[in-house]
Tab-separated table of C-alpha atoms in Angstrom:
chain	number	residue	atom	x	y	z
A	1256	UNK	CA	120.921	168.271	25.753
A	1257	UNK	CA	120.410	169.139	22.111
A	1258	UNK	CA	117.815	167.363	20.006
A	1259	UNK	CA	120.333	165.552	17.768
A	1260	UNK	CA	122.011	163.906	20.743
A	1261	UNK	CA	118.660	163.010	22.273
A	1262	UNK	CA	117.438	161.534	18.956
A	1263	UNK	CA	120.610	159.448	18.644
A	1264	UNK	CA	120.381	158.153	22.214
A	1265	UNK	CA	116.703	157.256	21.786
A	1266	UNK	CA	117.405	155.608	18.416
A	1267	UNK	CA	120.311	153.617	19.916
A	1268	UNK	CA	118.329	152.375	22.917
A	1269	UNK	CA	115.093	151.858	20.979
A	1270	UNK	CA	116.648	149.836	18.171
A	1271	UNK	CA	118.722	147.807	20.635
A	1272	UNK	CA	115.673	146.919	22.731
A	1273	UNK	CA	113.590	146.210	19.611
A	1274	UNK	CA	116.301	143.915	18.250
A	1275	UNK	CA	116.933	142.004	21.473
A	1276	UNK	CA	113.413	141.548	22.769
A	1277	UNK	CA	111.331	141.354	19.598
A	1278	UNK	CA	113.205	140.730	16.369
A	1279	UNK	CA	115.585	138.092	17.795
A	1280	UNK	CA	112.551	136.038	18.810
A	1281	UNK	CA	111.048	135.821	15.306
A	1282	UNK	CA	112.932	132.912	13.631
A	1283	UNK	CA	110.852	133.071	10.446
A	1284	UNK	CA	111.260	129.772	8.552
A	1285	UNK	CA	113.577	128.635	11.329
A	1286	UNK	CA	116.542	130.894	10.580
A	1287	UNK	CA	115.486	134.382	9.417
A	1288	UNK	CA	115.895	137.109	12.042
A	1289	UNK	CA	115.829	140.661	10.656
A	1290	UNK	CA	118.691	142.827	11.957
A	1291	UNK	CA	117.094	146.254	12.006
A	1292	UNK	CA	119.529	147.639	14.586
A	1293	UNK	CA	121.915	148.617	11.779
A	1294	UNK	CA	119.547	151.498	11.017
A	1295	UNK	CA	121.335	153.279	13.855
A	1296	UNK	CA	124.624	153.109	11.961
A	1297	UNK	CA	122.968	154.060	8.678
A	1298	UNK	CA	121.110	157.076	10.109
A	1299	UNK	CA	123.903	158.390	12.358
A	1300	UNK	CA	124.659	162.076	11.613
A	1301	UNK	CA	127.394	162.720	9.059
A	1302	UNK	CA	129.007	165.699	10.754
A	1303	UNK	CA	129.975	163.968	14.025
A	1304	UNK	CA	133.425	162.777	15.084
A	1305	UNK	CA	134.470	159.645	13.179
A	1306	UNK	CA	136.271	158.028	16.132
A	1307	UNK	CA	133.329	158.442	18.463
A	1308	UNK	CA	131.081	156.981	15.756
A	1309	UNK	CA	133.367	153.948	15.439
A	1310	UNK	CA	133.300	153.494	19.219
A	1311	UNK	CA	129.495	153.760	19.337
A	1312	UNK	CA	129.147	151.246	16.467
A	1313	UNK	CA	131.470	148.875	18.320
A	1314	UNK	CA	129.460	149.337	21.534
A	1315	UNK	CA	126.230	148.559	19.685
A	1316	UNK	CA	127.743	145.410	18.247
A	1317	UNK	CA	129.289	144.208	21.498
A	1318	UNK	CA	126.008	144.729	23.365
A	1319	UNK	CA	124.228	142.552	20.813
A	1320	UNK	CA	127.026	139.976	21.026
A	1321	UNK	CA	126.498	139.852	24.778
A	1322	UNK	CA	122.801	139.090	24.431
A	1323	UNK	CA	123.061	136.754	21.436
A	1324	UNK	CA	126.282	134.949	22.386
A	1325	UNK	CA	127.818	135.472	18.936
A	1326	UNK	CA	131.410	135.953	20.055
A	1327	UNK	CA	132.122	139.361	18.542
A	1328	UNK	CA	130.545	138.846	15.119
A	1329	UNK	CA	128.088	141.723	15.597
A	1330	UNK	CA	130.875	144.004	16.849
A	1331	UNK	CA	133.095	143.194	13.862
A	1332	UNK	CA	130.238	143.644	11.378
A	1333	UNK	CA	129.136	146.943	12.938
A	1334	UNK	CA	132.692	148.240	13.046
A	1335	UNK	CA	133.230	147.283	9.406
A	1336	UNK	CA	129.979	148.975	8.420
A	1337	UNK	CA	130.948	152.122	10.324
A	1338	UNK	CA	134.330	152.082	8.601
A	1339	UNK	CA	132.970	151.759	5.035
A	1340	UNK	CA	129.956	154.030	5.593
A	1341	UNK	CA	131.751	157.160	4.234
A	1342	UNK	CA	132.436	155.312	0.981
A	1343	UNK	CA	128.762	154.363	0.679
A	1344	UNK	CA	127.673	157.918	1.535
A	1345	UNK	CA	129.982	159.358	-1.119
A	1346	UNK	CA	128.720	156.803	-3.634
A	1347	UNK	CA	125.028	157.425	-2.915
A	1348	UNK	CA	124.986	161.176	-2.139
A	1349	UNK	CA	128.047	162.557	-3.946
A	1350	UNK	CA	128.572	166.300	-3.444
A	1351	UNK	CA	126.048	166.620	-0.637
A	1352	UNK	CA	128.113	164.246	1.480
A	1353	UNK	CA	131.416	165.924	0.624
A	1354	UNK	CA	130.039	169.310	1.680
A	1355	UNK	CA	128.834	167.813	5.010
A	1356	UNK	CA	125.379	169.394	4.647
A	1357	UNK	CA	123.554	166.084	4.608
A	1358	UNK	CA	120.850	164.846	6.956
A	1359	UNK	CA	120.368	161.237	5.935
A	1360	UNK	CA	116.889	160.836	7.444
A	1361	UNK	CA	115.639	163.803	5.359
A	1362	UNK	CA	116.915	162.522	2.005
A	1363	UNK	CA	114.647	160.976	-0.644
A	1364	UNK	CA	113.521	157.434	0.147
A	1365	UNK	CA	115.165	155.938	-2.954
A	1366	UNK	CA	118.625	157.151	-1.868
A	1367	UNK	CA	117.964	155.994	1.672
A	1368	UNK	CA	116.962	152.541	0.434
A	1369	UNK	CA	120.075	152.299	-1.756
A	1370	UNK	CA	122.249	153.192	1.229
A	1371	UNK	CA	120.373	150.625	3.318
A	1372	UNK	CA	120.837	147.871	0.727
A	1373	UNK	CA	124.584	148.513	0.457
A	1374	UNK	CA	124.926	148.616	4.241
A	1375	UNK	CA	122.890	145.457	4.795
A	1376	UNK	CA	124.916	143.522	2.212
A	1377	UNK	CA	128.288	144.379	3.751
A	1378	UNK	CA	127.075	143.953	7.343
A	1379	UNK	CA	125.374	140.606	6.791
A	1380	UNK	CA	128.187	139.222	4.665
A	1381	UNK	CA	130.743	140.007	7.387
A	1382	UNK	CA	128.436	138.815	10.176
A	1383	UNK	CA	127.500	135.466	8.640
A	1384	UNK	CA	131.048	134.833	7.435
A	1385	UNK	CA	132.260	135.202	11.015
A	1386	UNK	CA	129.427	133.188	12.558
A	1387	UNK	CA	129.760	130.259	10.148
A	1388	UNK	CA	133.541	130.645	9.564
A	1389	UNK	CA	133.823	127.716	7.197
A	1390	UNK	CA	134.815	128.027	3.556
A	1391	UNK	CA	132.977	124.834	2.642
A	1392	UNK	CA	129.747	126.506	3.775
A	1393	UNK	CA	130.047	129.505	1.419
A	1394	UNK	CA	126.704	128.809	-0.282
A	1395	UNK	CA	124.969	128.578	3.096
A	1396	UNK	CA	126.628	131.862	4.106
A	1397	UNK	CA	125.369	133.538	0.923
A	1398	UNK	CA	121.891	132.042	1.432
A	1399	UNK	CA	121.739	133.476	4.953
A	1400	UNK	CA	123.084	136.817	3.765
A	1401	UNK	CA	120.468	137.022	1.031
A	1402	UNK	CA	117.448	135.779	2.994
A	1403	UNK	CA	118.141	137.661	6.227
A	1404	UNK	CA	119.204	140.689	4.171
A	1405	UNK	CA	115.888	140.775	2.323
A	1406	UNK	CA	113.980	140.477	5.611
A	1407	UNK	CA	116.123	143.216	7.153
A	1408	UNK	CA	115.594	145.558	4.202
A	1409	UNK	CA	111.825	144.973	4.217
A	1410	UNK	CA	111.452	145.639	7.955
A	1411	UNK	CA	113.917	148.563	7.881
A	1412	UNK	CA	112.077	150.090	4.907
A	1413	UNK	CA	108.833	149.826	6.824
A	1414	UNK	CA	110.392	151.651	9.781
A	1415	UNK	CA	111.897	154.292	7.518
A	1416	UNK	CA	108.588	154.943	5.784
A	1417	UNK	CA	106.737	155.170	9.095
A	1418	UNK	CA	109.273	157.309	10.987
A	1419	UNK	CA	110.746	159.415	8.180
A	1420	UNK	CA	109.888	163.087	8.701
A	1421	UNK	CA	107.751	164.623	5.994
A	1422	UNK	CA	109.653	167.100	3.829
A	1423	UNK	CA	107.859	170.416	3.444
A	1424	UNK	CA	107.790	171.595	-0.151
Protein backbone atom coordinates (compact mmCIF):
# COMPACT_ATOMS: atom_id res chain seq x y z
CA UNK A 1 0.00 0.00 0.00
CA UNK A 2 1.51 3.32 -1.01
CA UNK A 3 1.87 6.15 1.47
CA UNK A 4 -0.72 8.42 -0.18
CA UNK A 5 -3.44 5.79 0.12
CA UNK A 6 -2.45 5.03 3.70
CA UNK A 7 -2.46 8.75 4.59
CA UNK A 8 -5.92 9.17 3.06
CA UNK A 9 -7.34 6.13 4.87
CA UNK A 10 -5.89 7.28 8.19
CA UNK A 11 -7.14 10.84 7.62
CA UNK A 12 -10.63 9.54 6.72
CA UNK A 13 -10.91 7.27 9.77
CA UNK A 14 -9.19 9.71 12.14
CA UNK A 15 -11.32 12.71 11.22
CA UNK A 16 -14.50 10.61 11.27
CA UNK A 17 -13.76 9.26 14.75
CA UNK A 18 -12.69 12.71 15.99
CA UNK A 19 -15.90 14.25 14.66
CA UNK A 20 -18.26 11.59 16.01
CA UNK A 21 -16.79 10.96 19.43
CA UNK A 22 -15.30 14.32 20.38
CA UNK A 23 -16.42 17.31 18.35
CA UNK A 24 -20.12 16.33 18.20
CA UNK A 25 -20.17 16.32 22.00
CA UNK A 26 -18.99 19.92 22.41
CA UNK A 27 -22.18 22.04 21.99
CA UNK A 28 -20.40 25.32 22.75
CA UNK A 29 -23.03 27.95 23.67
CA UNK A 30 -25.67 25.28 23.13
CA UNK A 31 -25.45 24.99 19.35
CA UNK A 32 -21.87 25.32 18.04
CA UNK A 33 -20.28 22.03 16.96
CA UNK A 34 -17.18 22.42 14.77
CA UNK A 35 -17.27 20.22 11.65
CA UNK A 36 -13.60 19.48 11.14
CA UNK A 37 -14.24 16.32 9.12
CA UNK A 38 -14.43 18.41 5.94
CA UNK A 39 -10.64 18.70 6.12
CA UNK A 40 -10.64 15.27 4.48
CA UNK A 41 -12.40 16.68 1.42
CA UNK A 42 -10.22 19.78 1.39
CA UNK A 43 -6.92 17.87 1.67
CA UNK A 44 -7.78 15.00 -0.69
CA UNK A 45 -5.15 14.63 -3.45
CA UNK A 46 -5.84 16.52 -6.67
CA UNK A 47 -4.61 13.89 -9.10
CA UNK A 48 -7.02 11.09 -8.10
CA UNK A 49 -10.11 9.93 -9.98
CA UNK A 50 -12.97 12.43 -9.66
CA UNK A 51 -15.73 9.80 -9.48
CA UNK A 52 -14.03 7.86 -6.71
CA UNK A 53 -13.53 11.14 -4.84
CA UNK A 54 -17.24 11.94 -5.16
CA UNK A 55 -18.10 8.46 -3.87
CA UNK A 56 -15.72 8.80 -0.91
CA UNK A 57 -17.14 12.25 -0.05
CA UNK A 58 -20.65 10.79 -0.18
CA UNK A 59 -19.57 7.88 2.04
CA UNK A 60 -18.08 10.29 4.57
CA UNK A 61 -21.28 12.29 4.64
CA UNK A 62 -23.60 9.29 4.88
CA UNK A 63 -21.56 7.82 7.74
CA UNK A 64 -21.93 11.08 9.66
CA UNK A 65 -25.64 11.18 8.83
CA UNK A 66 -25.97 7.70 10.30
CA UNK A 67 -24.40 8.74 13.60
CA UNK A 68 -26.01 12.18 13.84
CA UNK A 69 -29.45 11.31 12.45
CA UNK A 70 -29.43 14.26 10.02
CA UNK A 71 -31.27 12.57 7.17
CA UNK A 72 -28.72 13.01 4.39
CA UNK A 73 -27.74 16.63 5.03
CA UNK A 74 -24.08 15.75 5.62
CA UNK A 75 -24.02 13.57 2.49
CA UNK A 76 -25.53 16.33 0.34
CA UNK A 77 -23.17 18.97 1.76
CA UNK A 78 -20.10 16.76 1.31
CA UNK A 79 -21.12 15.83 -2.22
CA UNK A 80 -21.68 19.48 -3.10
CA UNK A 81 -18.31 20.42 -1.64
CA UNK A 82 -16.60 17.63 -3.58
CA UNK A 83 -18.34 18.83 -6.74
CA UNK A 84 -17.31 22.50 -6.41
CA UNK A 85 -13.83 21.78 -5.04
CA UNK A 86 -12.14 22.00 -8.50
CA UNK A 87 -13.57 25.50 -8.93
CA UNK A 88 -12.18 26.54 -5.54
CA UNK A 89 -8.81 24.93 -6.32
CA UNK A 90 -8.60 26.77 -9.65
CA UNK A 91 -9.58 30.02 -7.94
CA UNK A 92 -7.05 29.67 -5.10
CA UNK A 93 -4.12 27.95 -6.85
CA UNK A 94 -4.51 28.88 -10.52
CA UNK A 95 -1.87 27.34 -12.80
CA UNK A 96 -0.55 24.92 -10.20
CA UNK A 97 -3.95 23.25 -10.05
CA UNK A 98 -4.38 23.17 -13.82
CA UNK A 99 -1.01 21.45 -14.23
CA UNK A 100 -1.99 18.84 -11.59
CA UNK A 101 1.32 19.24 -9.74
CA UNK A 102 -0.29 20.40 -6.52
CA UNK A 103 -0.06 18.86 -3.07
CA UNK A 104 -2.55 20.86 -1.04
CA UNK A 105 -1.08 20.00 2.38
CA UNK A 106 2.32 21.37 1.27
CA UNK A 107 1.03 24.74 0.03
CA UNK A 108 1.46 27.99 1.99
CA UNK A 109 -0.86 28.33 4.98
CA UNK A 110 -2.57 31.46 3.63
CA UNK A 111 -3.74 29.62 0.48
CA UNK A 112 -4.79 26.64 2.56
CA UNK A 113 -6.82 28.88 4.87
CA UNK A 114 -8.50 30.61 1.91
CA UNK A 115 -9.45 27.22 0.47
CA UNK A 116 -10.73 26.17 3.89
CA UNK A 117 -12.85 29.30 4.30
CA UNK A 118 -14.45 28.88 0.87
CA UNK A 119 -15.10 25.19 1.53
CA UNK A 120 -16.55 25.78 4.99
CA UNK A 121 -18.91 28.48 3.70
CA UNK A 122 -20.38 26.32 0.94
CA UNK A 123 -20.53 23.17 3.08
CA UNK A 124 -22.17 24.82 6.08
CA UNK A 125 -24.61 26.83 3.99
CA UNK A 126 -25.83 23.68 2.23
CA UNK A 127 -25.86 21.65 5.45
CA UNK A 128 -27.80 24.13 7.58
CA UNK A 129 -30.18 24.96 4.73
CA UNK A 130 -31.08 21.28 4.50
CA UNK A 131 -31.29 20.73 8.26
CA UNK A 132 -33.51 23.76 8.91
CA UNK A 133 -35.29 23.70 5.50
CA UNK A 134 -37.48 26.69 6.21
CA UNK A 135 -37.28 29.95 4.28
CA UNK A 136 -38.67 31.92 7.22
CA UNK A 137 -35.62 30.84 9.23
CA UNK A 138 -33.05 32.25 6.78
CA UNK A 139 -31.44 34.52 9.40
CA UNK A 140 -31.11 31.59 11.81
CA UNK A 141 -29.56 29.53 9.00
CA UNK A 142 -27.04 32.30 8.29
CA UNK A 143 -26.31 32.68 12.02
CA UNK A 144 -25.57 28.96 12.31
CA UNK A 145 -23.48 29.03 9.14
CA UNK A 146 -21.42 31.94 10.42
CA UNK A 147 -20.96 30.81 14.03
CA UNK A 148 -20.30 27.13 13.33
CA UNK A 149 -18.19 28.15 10.33
CA UNK A 150 -15.95 30.34 12.47
CA UNK A 151 -15.55 27.54 15.03
CA UNK A 152 -14.80 25.05 12.25
CA UNK A 153 -12.19 27.32 10.66
CA UNK A 154 -10.49 27.98 14.02
CA UNK A 155 -10.27 24.28 14.95
CA UNK A 156 -9.32 23.24 11.39
CA UNK A 157 -6.62 25.93 11.28
CA UNK A 158 -5.23 24.61 14.54
CA UNK A 159 -5.08 21.09 13.10
CA UNK A 160 -3.49 22.35 9.89
CA UNK A 161 -0.82 24.28 11.76
CA UNK A 162 -0.04 21.31 14.00
CA UNK A 163 -0.04 18.59 11.32
CA UNK A 164 1.20 20.51 8.28
CA UNK A 165 4.58 19.16 7.16
CA UNK A 166 7.43 21.63 7.36
CA UNK A 167 8.64 22.78 3.94
CA UNK A 168 12.39 22.51 3.53
CA UNK A 169 13.89 25.64 2.02
